[in-house]
Coordinates of C-alpha atoms in Angstrom, one line a residue:
M1 CA -15.4 27.3 -23.4
P2 CA -16.5 23.6 -23.1
I3 CA -14.0 20.9 -22.5
S4 CA -14.7 17.7 -24.3
N5 CA -14.4 14.5 -22.3
T6 CA -15.2 11.4 -24.4
G7 CA -17.9 13.0 -26.4
Y8 CA -19.6 15.3 -23.9
G9 CA -18.7 18.9 -23.0
I10 CA -18.2 20.3 -19.6
V11 CA -18.1 24.0 -18.9
P12 CA -15.4 24.9 -16.4
K13 CA -15.9 27.5 -13.7
Y14 CA -13.3 29.1 -11.5
A15 CA -13.2 30.1 -7.8
E16 CA -10.7 32.0 -5.6
I17 CA -9.8 30.5 -2.3
D18 CA -9.0 33.1 0.4
V19 CA -10.1 32.0 3.9
A20 CA -8.7 32.3 7.4
S21 CA -11.4 31.1 9.9
A22 CA -11.3 27.9 11.8
G23 CA -14.1 25.5 10.9
D24 CA -16.2 25.4 7.7
N25 CA -15.5 28.0 5.0
T26 CA -17.8 28.1 1.9
I27 CA -15.7 28.1 -1.3
V28 CA -18.5 27.6 -3.8
A29 CA -22.1 28.4 -2.9
A30 CA -24.8 25.7 -3.3
V31 CA -26.7 25.5 -6.6
T32 CA -30.2 24.0 -6.4
G33 CA -30.2 20.5 -7.7
K34 CA -26.6 20.6 -8.8
K35 CA -23.4 18.9 -7.6
I36 CA -20.1 20.9 -7.4
R37 CA -17.5 18.7 -9.1
V38 CA -13.9 19.8 -8.5
L39 CA -11.6 19.3 -11.5
Q40 CA -8.4 20.9 -10.0
Y41 CA -7.3 22.9 -7.0
S42 CA -4.3 24.6 -5.5
L43 CA -3.8 25.6 -1.8
V44 CA -1.1 27.5 0.1
C45 CA -1.2 27.6 3.9
G46 CA 0.3 30.6 5.6
N47 CA 0.8 28.8 8.9
A48 CA 0.6 25.1 10.0
V49 CA -3.0 23.9 9.6
T50 CA -5.0 20.8 8.7
V51 CA -7.6 21.2 6.0
Q52 CA -10.4 19.0 4.6
W53 CA -12.8 19.3 1.7
K54 CA -16.5 18.8 2.7
S55 CA -20.0 19.0 1.3
S56 CA -22.0 21.6 3.3
G57 CA -24.3 18.8 4.6
G58 CA -21.3 17.4 6.5
S59 CA -20.0 14.6 4.2
T60 CA -16.2 14.6 3.9
L61 CA -14.8 14.7 0.4
S62 CA -11.2 14.3 1.3
G63 CA -9.1 13.1 4.2
D64 CA -7.4 15.4 6.6
M65 CA -4.4 17.2 4.8
S66 CA -1.8 18.6 7.2
F67 CA 0.5 21.4 6.1
A68 CA 3.5 23.1 7.7
A69 CA 3.7 26.9 7.4
N70 CA 3.9 28.0 3.8
G71 CA 3.1 24.5 2.7
G72 CA 0.7 23.7 -0.1
I73 CA -0.7 21.4 -2.7
S74 CA -1.6 21.6 -6.4
S75 CA -3.7 18.7 -7.7
A76 CA -3.5 17.5 -11.3
F77 CA -6.4 18.5 -13.6
S78 CA -9.0 15.7 -14.0
P79 CA -11.8 16.3 -16.5
A80 CA -13.7 13.4 -14.8
G81 CA -13.4 15.2 -11.4
L82 CA -11.5 14.7 -8.2
F83 CA -14.5 14.8 -5.9
E84 CA -18.0 16.3 -5.8
T85 CA -20.5 17.6 -3.3
A86 CA -24.0 16.2 -2.8
A87 CA -26.6 17.8 -5.0
G88 CA -27.7 21.2 -3.7
E89 CA -24.9 21.5 -1.3
A90 CA -22.0 24.0 -1.1
L91 CA -18.3 23.1 -1.4
V92 CA -16.6 23.8 1.9
L93 CA -13.0 23.9 3.0
N94 CA -12.7 23.1 6.7
L95 CA -9.7 24.5 8.6
S96 CA -8.4 23.1 12.0
A97 CA -7.3 26.6 13.1
G98 CA -7.7 30.2 12.1
N99 CA -4.8 30.4 9.7
P100 CA -4.7 32.0 6.2
V101 CA -5.2 29.6 3.3
S102 CA -5.3 30.8 -0.3
G103 CA -5.4 29.3 -3.8
H104 CA -7.9 28.6 -6.6
L105 CA -10.0 25.8 -8.0
V106 CA -11.6 24.7 -11.3
Y107 CA -15.0 23.1 -11.0
T108 CA -18.2 22.4 -12.9
E109 CA -21.8 22.1 -11.9
K110 CA -23.3 18.7 -12.6

């Protein structure tokens, strides 16, 4: 169902986060010609780890976020978006170490 934001509708999509490999982990695959705009996300880290959101081309979308074991974050929902990838690039979650990170996100393709 579209969400109206000052007169235009956005169609939210949802993705599960379930990764455990050090380095870049694709959360949402690239869509040709589209940006992935994140509207909300939640993360829980099984062990101490530093994470960072990135566009698959290498651009960083967030700063480093360090978590203790069983730490996490849940962002507020923003219909305008929290951050977005470059057009045609995947949304990546980079982990500093091979530790389990799970959660979910709400996004749209722009």
